[in-house]
mmCIF file of C-alpha atoms in Angstrom:
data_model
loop_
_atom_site.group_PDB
_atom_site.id
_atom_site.type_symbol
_atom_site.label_atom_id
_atom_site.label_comp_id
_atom_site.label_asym_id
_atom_site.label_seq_id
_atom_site.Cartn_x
_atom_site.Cartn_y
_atom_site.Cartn_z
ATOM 1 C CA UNK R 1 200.932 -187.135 15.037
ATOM 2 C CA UNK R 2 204.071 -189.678 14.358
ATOM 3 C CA UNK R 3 204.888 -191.026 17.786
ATOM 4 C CA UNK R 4 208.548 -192.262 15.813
ATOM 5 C CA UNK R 5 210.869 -189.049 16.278
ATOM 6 C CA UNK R 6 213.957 -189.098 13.417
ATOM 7 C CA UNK R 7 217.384 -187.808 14.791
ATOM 8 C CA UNK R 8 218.073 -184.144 13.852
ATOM 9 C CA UNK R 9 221.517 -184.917 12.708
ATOM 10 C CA UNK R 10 222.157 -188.650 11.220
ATOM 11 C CA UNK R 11 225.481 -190.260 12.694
ATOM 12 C CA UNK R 12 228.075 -189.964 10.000
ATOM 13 C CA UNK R 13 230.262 -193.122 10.591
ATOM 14 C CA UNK R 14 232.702 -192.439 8.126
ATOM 15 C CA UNK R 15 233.830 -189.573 9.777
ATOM 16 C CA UNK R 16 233.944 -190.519 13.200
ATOM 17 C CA UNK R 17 236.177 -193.533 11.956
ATOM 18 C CA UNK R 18 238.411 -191.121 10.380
ATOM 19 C CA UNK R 19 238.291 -188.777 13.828
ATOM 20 C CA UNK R 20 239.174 -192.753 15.759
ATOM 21 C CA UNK R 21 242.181 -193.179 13.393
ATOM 22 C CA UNK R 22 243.615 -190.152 13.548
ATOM 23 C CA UNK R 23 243.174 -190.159 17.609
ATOM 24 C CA UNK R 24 245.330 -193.656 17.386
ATOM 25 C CA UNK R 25 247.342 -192.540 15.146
ATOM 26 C CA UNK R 26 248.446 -189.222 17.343
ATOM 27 C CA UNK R 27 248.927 -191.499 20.478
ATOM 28 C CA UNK R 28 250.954 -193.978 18.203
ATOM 29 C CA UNK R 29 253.179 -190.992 17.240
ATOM 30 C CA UNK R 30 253.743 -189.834 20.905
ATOM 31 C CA UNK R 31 254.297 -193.228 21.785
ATOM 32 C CA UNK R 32 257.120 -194.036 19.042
ATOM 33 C CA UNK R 33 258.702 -190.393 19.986
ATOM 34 C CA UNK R 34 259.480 -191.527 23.192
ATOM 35 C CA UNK R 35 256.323 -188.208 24.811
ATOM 36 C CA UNK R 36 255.441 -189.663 28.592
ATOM 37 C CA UNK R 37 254.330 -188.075 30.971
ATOM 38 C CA UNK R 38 257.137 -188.565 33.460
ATOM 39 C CA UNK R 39 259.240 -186.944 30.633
ATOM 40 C CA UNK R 40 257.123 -184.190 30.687
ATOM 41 C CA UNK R 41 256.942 -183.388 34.530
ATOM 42 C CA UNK R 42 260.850 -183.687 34.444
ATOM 43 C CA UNK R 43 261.267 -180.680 31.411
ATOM 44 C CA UNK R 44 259.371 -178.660 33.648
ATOM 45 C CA UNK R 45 261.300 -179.130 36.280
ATOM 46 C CA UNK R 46 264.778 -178.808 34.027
ATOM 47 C CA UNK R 47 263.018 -175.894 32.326
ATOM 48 C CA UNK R 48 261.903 -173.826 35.872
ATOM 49 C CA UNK R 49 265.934 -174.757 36.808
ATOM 50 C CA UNK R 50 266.818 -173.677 33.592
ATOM 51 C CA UNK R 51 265.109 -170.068 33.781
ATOM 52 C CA UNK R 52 265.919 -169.724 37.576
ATOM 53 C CA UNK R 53 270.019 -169.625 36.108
ATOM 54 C CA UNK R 54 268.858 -167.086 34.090
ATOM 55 C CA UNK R 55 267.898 -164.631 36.641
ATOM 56 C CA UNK R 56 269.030 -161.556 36.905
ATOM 57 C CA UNK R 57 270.174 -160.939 33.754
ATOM 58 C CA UNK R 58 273.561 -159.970 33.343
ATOM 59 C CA UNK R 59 274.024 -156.460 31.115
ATOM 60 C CA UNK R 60 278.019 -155.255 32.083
ATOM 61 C CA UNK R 61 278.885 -156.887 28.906
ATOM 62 C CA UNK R 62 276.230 -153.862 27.404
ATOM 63 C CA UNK R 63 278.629 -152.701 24.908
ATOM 64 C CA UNK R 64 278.653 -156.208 22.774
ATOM 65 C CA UNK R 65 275.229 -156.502 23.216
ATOM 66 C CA UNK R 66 275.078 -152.839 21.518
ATOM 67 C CA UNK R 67 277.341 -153.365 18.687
ATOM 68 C CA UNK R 68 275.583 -156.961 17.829
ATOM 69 C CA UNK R 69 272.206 -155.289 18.298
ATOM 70 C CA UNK R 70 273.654 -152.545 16.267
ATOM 71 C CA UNK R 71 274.935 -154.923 13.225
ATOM 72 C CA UNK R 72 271.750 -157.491 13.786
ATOM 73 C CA UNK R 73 269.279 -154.333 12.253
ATOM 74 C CA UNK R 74 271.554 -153.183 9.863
ATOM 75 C CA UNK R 75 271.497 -156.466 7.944
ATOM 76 C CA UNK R 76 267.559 -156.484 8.591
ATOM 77 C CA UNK R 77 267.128 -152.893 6.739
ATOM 78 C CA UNK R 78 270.006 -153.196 4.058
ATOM 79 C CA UNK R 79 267.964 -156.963 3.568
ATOM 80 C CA UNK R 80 264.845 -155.565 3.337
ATOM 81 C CA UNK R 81 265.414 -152.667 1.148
ATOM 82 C CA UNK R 82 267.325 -154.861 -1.292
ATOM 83 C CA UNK R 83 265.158 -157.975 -1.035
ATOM 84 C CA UNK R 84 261.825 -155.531 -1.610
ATOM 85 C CA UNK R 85 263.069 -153.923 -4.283
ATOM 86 C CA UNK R 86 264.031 -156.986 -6.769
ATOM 87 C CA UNK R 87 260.623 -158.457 -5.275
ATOM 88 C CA UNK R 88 258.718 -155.863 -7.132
ATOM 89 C CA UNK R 89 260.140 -156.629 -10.853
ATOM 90 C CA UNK R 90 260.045 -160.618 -9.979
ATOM 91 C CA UNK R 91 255.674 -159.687 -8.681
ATOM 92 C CA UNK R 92 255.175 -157.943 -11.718
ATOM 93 C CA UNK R 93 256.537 -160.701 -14.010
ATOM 94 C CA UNK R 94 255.134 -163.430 -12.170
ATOM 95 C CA UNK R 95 251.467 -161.960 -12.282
ATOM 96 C CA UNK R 96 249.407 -164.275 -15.187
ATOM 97 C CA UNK R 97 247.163 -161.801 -15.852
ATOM 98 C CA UNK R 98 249.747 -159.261 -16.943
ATOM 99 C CA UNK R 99 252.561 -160.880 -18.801
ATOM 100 C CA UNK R 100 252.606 -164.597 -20.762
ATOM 101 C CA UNK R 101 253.251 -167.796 -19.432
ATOM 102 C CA UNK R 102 256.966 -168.335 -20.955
ATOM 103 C CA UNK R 103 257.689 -165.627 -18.458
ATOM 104 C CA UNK R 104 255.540 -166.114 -15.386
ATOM 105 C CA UNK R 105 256.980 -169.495 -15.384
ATOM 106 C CA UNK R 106 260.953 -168.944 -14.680
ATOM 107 C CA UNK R 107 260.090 -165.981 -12.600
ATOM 108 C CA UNK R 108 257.708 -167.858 -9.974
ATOM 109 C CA UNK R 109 260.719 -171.049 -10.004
ATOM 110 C CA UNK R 110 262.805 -168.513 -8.907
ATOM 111 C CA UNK R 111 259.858 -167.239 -5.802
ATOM 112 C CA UNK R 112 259.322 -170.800 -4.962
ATOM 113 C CA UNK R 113 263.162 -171.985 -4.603
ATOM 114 C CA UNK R 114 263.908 -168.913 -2.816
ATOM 115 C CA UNK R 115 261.145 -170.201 -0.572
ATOM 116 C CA UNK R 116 261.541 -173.429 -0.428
ATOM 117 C CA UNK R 117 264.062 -173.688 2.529
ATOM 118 C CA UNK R 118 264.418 -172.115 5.758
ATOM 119 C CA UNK R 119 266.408 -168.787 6.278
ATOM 120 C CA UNK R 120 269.195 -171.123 8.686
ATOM 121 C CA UNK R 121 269.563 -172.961 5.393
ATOM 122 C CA UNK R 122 270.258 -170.461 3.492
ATOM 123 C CA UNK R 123 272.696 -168.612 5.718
ATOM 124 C CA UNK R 124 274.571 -172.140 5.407
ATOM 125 C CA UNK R 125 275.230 -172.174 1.937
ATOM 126 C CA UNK R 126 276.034 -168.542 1.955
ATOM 127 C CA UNK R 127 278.411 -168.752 4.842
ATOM 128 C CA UNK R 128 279.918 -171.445 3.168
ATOM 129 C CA UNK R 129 280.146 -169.325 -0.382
ATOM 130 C CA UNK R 130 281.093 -166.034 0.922
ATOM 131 C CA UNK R 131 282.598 -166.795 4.231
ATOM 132 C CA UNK R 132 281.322 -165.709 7.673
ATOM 133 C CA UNK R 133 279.883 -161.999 8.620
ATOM 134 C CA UNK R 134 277.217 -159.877 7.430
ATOM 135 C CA UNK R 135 277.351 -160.360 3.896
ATOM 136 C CA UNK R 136 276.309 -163.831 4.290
ATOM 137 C CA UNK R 137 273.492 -162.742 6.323
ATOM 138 C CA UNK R 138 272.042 -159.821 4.182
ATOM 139 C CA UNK R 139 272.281 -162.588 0.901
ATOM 140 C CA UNK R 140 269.889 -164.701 3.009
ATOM 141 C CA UNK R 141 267.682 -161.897 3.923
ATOM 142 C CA UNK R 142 267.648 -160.857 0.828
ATOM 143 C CA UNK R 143 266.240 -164.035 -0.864
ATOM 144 C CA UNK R 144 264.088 -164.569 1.906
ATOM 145 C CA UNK R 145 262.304 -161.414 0.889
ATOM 146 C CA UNK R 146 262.150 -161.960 -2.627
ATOM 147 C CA UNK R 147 260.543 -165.699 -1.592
ATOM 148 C CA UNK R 148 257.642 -163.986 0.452
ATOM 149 C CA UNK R 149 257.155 -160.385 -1.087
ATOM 150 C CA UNK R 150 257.170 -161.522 -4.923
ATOM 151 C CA UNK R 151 254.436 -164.373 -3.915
ATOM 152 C CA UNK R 152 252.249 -162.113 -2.699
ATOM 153 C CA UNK R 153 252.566 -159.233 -4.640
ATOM 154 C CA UNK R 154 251.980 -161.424 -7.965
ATOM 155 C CA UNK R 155 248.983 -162.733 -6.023
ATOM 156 C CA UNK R 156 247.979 -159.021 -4.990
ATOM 157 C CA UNK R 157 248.559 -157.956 -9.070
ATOM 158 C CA UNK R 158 246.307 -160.591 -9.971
ATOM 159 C CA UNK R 159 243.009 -158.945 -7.815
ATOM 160 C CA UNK R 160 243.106 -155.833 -9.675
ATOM 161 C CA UNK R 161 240.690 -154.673 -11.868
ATOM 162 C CA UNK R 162 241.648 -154.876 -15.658
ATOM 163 C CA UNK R 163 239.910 -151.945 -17.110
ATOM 164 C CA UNK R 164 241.988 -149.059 -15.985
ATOM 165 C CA UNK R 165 245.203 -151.480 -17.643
ATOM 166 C CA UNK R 166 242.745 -151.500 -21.154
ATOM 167 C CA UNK R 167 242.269 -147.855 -21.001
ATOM 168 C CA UNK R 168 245.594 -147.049 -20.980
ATOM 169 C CA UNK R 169 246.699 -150.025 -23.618
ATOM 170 C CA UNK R 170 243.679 -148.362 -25.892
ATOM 171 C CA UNK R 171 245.399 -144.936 -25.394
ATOM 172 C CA UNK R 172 248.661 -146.081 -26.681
ATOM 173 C CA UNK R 173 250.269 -146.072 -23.480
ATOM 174 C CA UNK R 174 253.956 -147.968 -23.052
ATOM 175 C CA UNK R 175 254.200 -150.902 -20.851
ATOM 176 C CA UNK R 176 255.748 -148.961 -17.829
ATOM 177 C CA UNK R 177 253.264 -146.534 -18.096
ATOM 178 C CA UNK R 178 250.848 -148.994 -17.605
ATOM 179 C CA UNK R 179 252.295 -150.817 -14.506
ATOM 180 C CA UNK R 180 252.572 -146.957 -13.015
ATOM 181 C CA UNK R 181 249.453 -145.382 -14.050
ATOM 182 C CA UNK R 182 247.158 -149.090 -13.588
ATOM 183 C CA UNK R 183 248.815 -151.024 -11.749
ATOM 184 C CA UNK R 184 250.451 -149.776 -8.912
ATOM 185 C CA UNK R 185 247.715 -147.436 -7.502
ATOM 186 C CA UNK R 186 245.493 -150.491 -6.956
ATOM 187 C CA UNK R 187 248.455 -152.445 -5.388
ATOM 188 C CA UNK R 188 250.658 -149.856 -3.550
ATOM 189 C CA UNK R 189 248.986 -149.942 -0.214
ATOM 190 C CA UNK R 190 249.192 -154.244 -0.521
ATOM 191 C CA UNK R 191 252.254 -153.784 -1.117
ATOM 192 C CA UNK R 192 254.055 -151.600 1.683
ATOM 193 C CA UNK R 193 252.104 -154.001 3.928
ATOM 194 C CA UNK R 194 254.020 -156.788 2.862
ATOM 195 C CA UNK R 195 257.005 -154.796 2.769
ATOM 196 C CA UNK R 196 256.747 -153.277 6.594
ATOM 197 C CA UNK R 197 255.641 -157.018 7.669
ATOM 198 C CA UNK R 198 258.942 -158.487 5.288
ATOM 199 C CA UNK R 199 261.426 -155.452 7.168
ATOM 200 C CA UNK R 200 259.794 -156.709 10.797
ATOM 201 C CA UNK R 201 260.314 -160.479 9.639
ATOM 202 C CA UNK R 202 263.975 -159.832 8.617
ATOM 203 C CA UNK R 203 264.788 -158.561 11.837
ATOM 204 C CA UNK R 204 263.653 -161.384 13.696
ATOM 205 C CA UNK R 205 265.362 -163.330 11.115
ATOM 206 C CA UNK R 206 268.639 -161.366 11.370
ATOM 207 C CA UNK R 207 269.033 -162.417 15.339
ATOM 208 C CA UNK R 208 268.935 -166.453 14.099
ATOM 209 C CA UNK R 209 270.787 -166.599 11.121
ATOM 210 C CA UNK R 210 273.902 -165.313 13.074
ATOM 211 C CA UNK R 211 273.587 -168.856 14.859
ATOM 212 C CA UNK R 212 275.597 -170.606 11.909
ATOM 213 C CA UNK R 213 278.113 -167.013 11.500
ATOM 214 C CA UNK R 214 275.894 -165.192 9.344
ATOM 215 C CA UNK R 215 276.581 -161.578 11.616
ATOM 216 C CA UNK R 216 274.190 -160.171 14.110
ATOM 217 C CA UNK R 217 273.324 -160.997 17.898
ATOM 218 C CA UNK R 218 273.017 -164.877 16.677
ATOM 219 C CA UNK R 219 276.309 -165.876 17.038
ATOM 220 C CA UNK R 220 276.632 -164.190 20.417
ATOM 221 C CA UNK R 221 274.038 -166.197 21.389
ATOM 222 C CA UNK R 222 275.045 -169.167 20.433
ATOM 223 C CA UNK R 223 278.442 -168.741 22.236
ATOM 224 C CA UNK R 224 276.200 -168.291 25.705
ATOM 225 C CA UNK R 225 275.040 -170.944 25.381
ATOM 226 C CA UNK R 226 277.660 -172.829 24.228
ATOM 227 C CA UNK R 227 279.365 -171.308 27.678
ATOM 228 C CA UNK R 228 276.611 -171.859 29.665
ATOM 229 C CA UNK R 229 276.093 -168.174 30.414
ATOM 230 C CA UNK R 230 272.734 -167.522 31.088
ATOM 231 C CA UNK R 231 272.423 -164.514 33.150
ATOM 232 C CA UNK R 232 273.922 -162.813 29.833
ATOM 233 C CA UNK R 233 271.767 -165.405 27.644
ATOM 234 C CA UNK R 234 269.141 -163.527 29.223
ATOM 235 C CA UNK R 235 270.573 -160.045 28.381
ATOM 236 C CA UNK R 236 270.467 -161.283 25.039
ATOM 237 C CA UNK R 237 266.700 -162.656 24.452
ATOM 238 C CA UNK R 238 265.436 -159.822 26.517
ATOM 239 C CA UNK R 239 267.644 -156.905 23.775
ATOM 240 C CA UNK R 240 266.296 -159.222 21.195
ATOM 241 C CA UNK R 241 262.562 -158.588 22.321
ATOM 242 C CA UNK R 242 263.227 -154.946 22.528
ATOM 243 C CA UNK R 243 264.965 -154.923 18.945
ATOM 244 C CA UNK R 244 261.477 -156.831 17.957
ATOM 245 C CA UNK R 245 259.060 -154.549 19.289
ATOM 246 C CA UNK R 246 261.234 -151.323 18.010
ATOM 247 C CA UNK R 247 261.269 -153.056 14.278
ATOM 248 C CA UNK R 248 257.253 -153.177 14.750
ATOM 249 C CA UNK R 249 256.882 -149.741 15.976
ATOM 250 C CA UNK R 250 258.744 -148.475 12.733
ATOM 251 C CA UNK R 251 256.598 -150.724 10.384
ATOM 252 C CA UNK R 252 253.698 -149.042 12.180
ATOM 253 C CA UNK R 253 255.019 -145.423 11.498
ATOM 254 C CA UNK R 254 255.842 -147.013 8.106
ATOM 255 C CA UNK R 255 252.410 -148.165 7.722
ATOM 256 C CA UNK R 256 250.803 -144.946 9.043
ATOM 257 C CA UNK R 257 253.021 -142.421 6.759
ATOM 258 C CA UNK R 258 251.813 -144.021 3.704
ATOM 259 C CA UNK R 259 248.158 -144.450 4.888
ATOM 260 C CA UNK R 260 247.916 -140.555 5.404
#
């Protein structure tokens, strides 16, 4: 018997050269963002300060807070219902196994610019084309959906099986038979998945874009804080988490409806 014993695992120096650099390179980045320590300790203290001002939260004002909360999920379901129906038609097209190239081409442009930017940004340019209030906030939602729902539901089109679309091509069917009869049954339960996740999303997003006067609970927001009301700031975030948690609890019945 050897009495040399070889190392189980050879030392790869390349990569623990990498794992060096990137260690200096995160303290570099702290460093050049101004991240100490002392900062640190002092945010906590600001932030505990912060959240003490906040306490108890202040809910006589409940009748705004109602009528925002009230406009904030309309825009979410008239958003989500528009935005999830175009997504479909711009899925389909965009799915390489079903249609050609000169048209899977324009239609995923159109997915990945209406992706491409953050929902804020949007409501900016739409506040700024249609002027302040709901509308500007349902155009948002609405591309936002088509960005996230038409990605995935061309990428959910392009799993299915092929044979049950030859069949019906071999029996002569017509195009729209064959997205109903082939298509959709292998994609349908994909799809209201995205489309109860996209309705739960929009909601969330439908308290922010308000921020920049895009309707909702947003721009109530913004004025507390603007005012430095945060008793009612905390009215807000805490009708906010409660508008969440309902939007998930209908995407569950949603979900379960569909399932059964």
């Amino acid at each position: 018997m050897s009495g040399t014993q070889r190392a189980a695992f050879r030392p790869n120096w390349a990569a623990r050269a990498g794992w060096s650099l990137l260690a200096v390179y995160c303290v570099y980045a702290a460093w050049s963002m101004d991240f100490t320590w002392a900062r640190f300790v002092s945010g906590l203290h600001n932030g505990a300060m912060f959240l003490g001002s906040m306490f108890p939260p202040e809910f006589t004002r409940w009748r705004l807070l109602v009528n925002n909360l009230a406009e904030t999920l309309q825009i979410a379901i008239i958003a989500s219902g528009a935005g999830i129906a175009l997504s479909l038609p711009f899925g389909l097209v965009c799915a390489r196994n079903l249609m050609p190239a000169w048209a899977t081409w324009p239609a995923r442009a159109v997915i990945a610019v209406s992706r491409s930017f953050h929902p804020v940004i949007f409501a900016i340019l739409f506040v700024k084309a249609v002027g302040f209030g709901p509308l500007a906030g349902i155009l948002t939602l609405v591309v936002a959906s088509i960005g996230f729902i038409g990605k995935l539901f061309a990428e959910a089109v392009e799993e299915i099986s092929l044979k049950p679309v030859e069949a019906c091509r071999a029996a002569g069917a017509p195009f729209l038979s064959v997205i109903i009869f082939a298509v959709l049954p292998q994609v349908l339960n994909r799809f209201i998945g995205f489309a109860t996740y996209q309705f739960d999303a929009n909601i969330r997003n439908s308290t922010m874009v308000g921020i920049v006067g895009a309707g909702g609970i947003g721009g109530t927001l913004f004025a507390a804080f603007q005012r430095f009301d945060y008793d009612f700031l905390a009215a807000i975030l805490i009708s906010i988490i409660a508008l969440v948690m309902l939007g998930e609890y209908l995407a569950s019945v949603v979900k379960a409806v569909f399932n059964d």
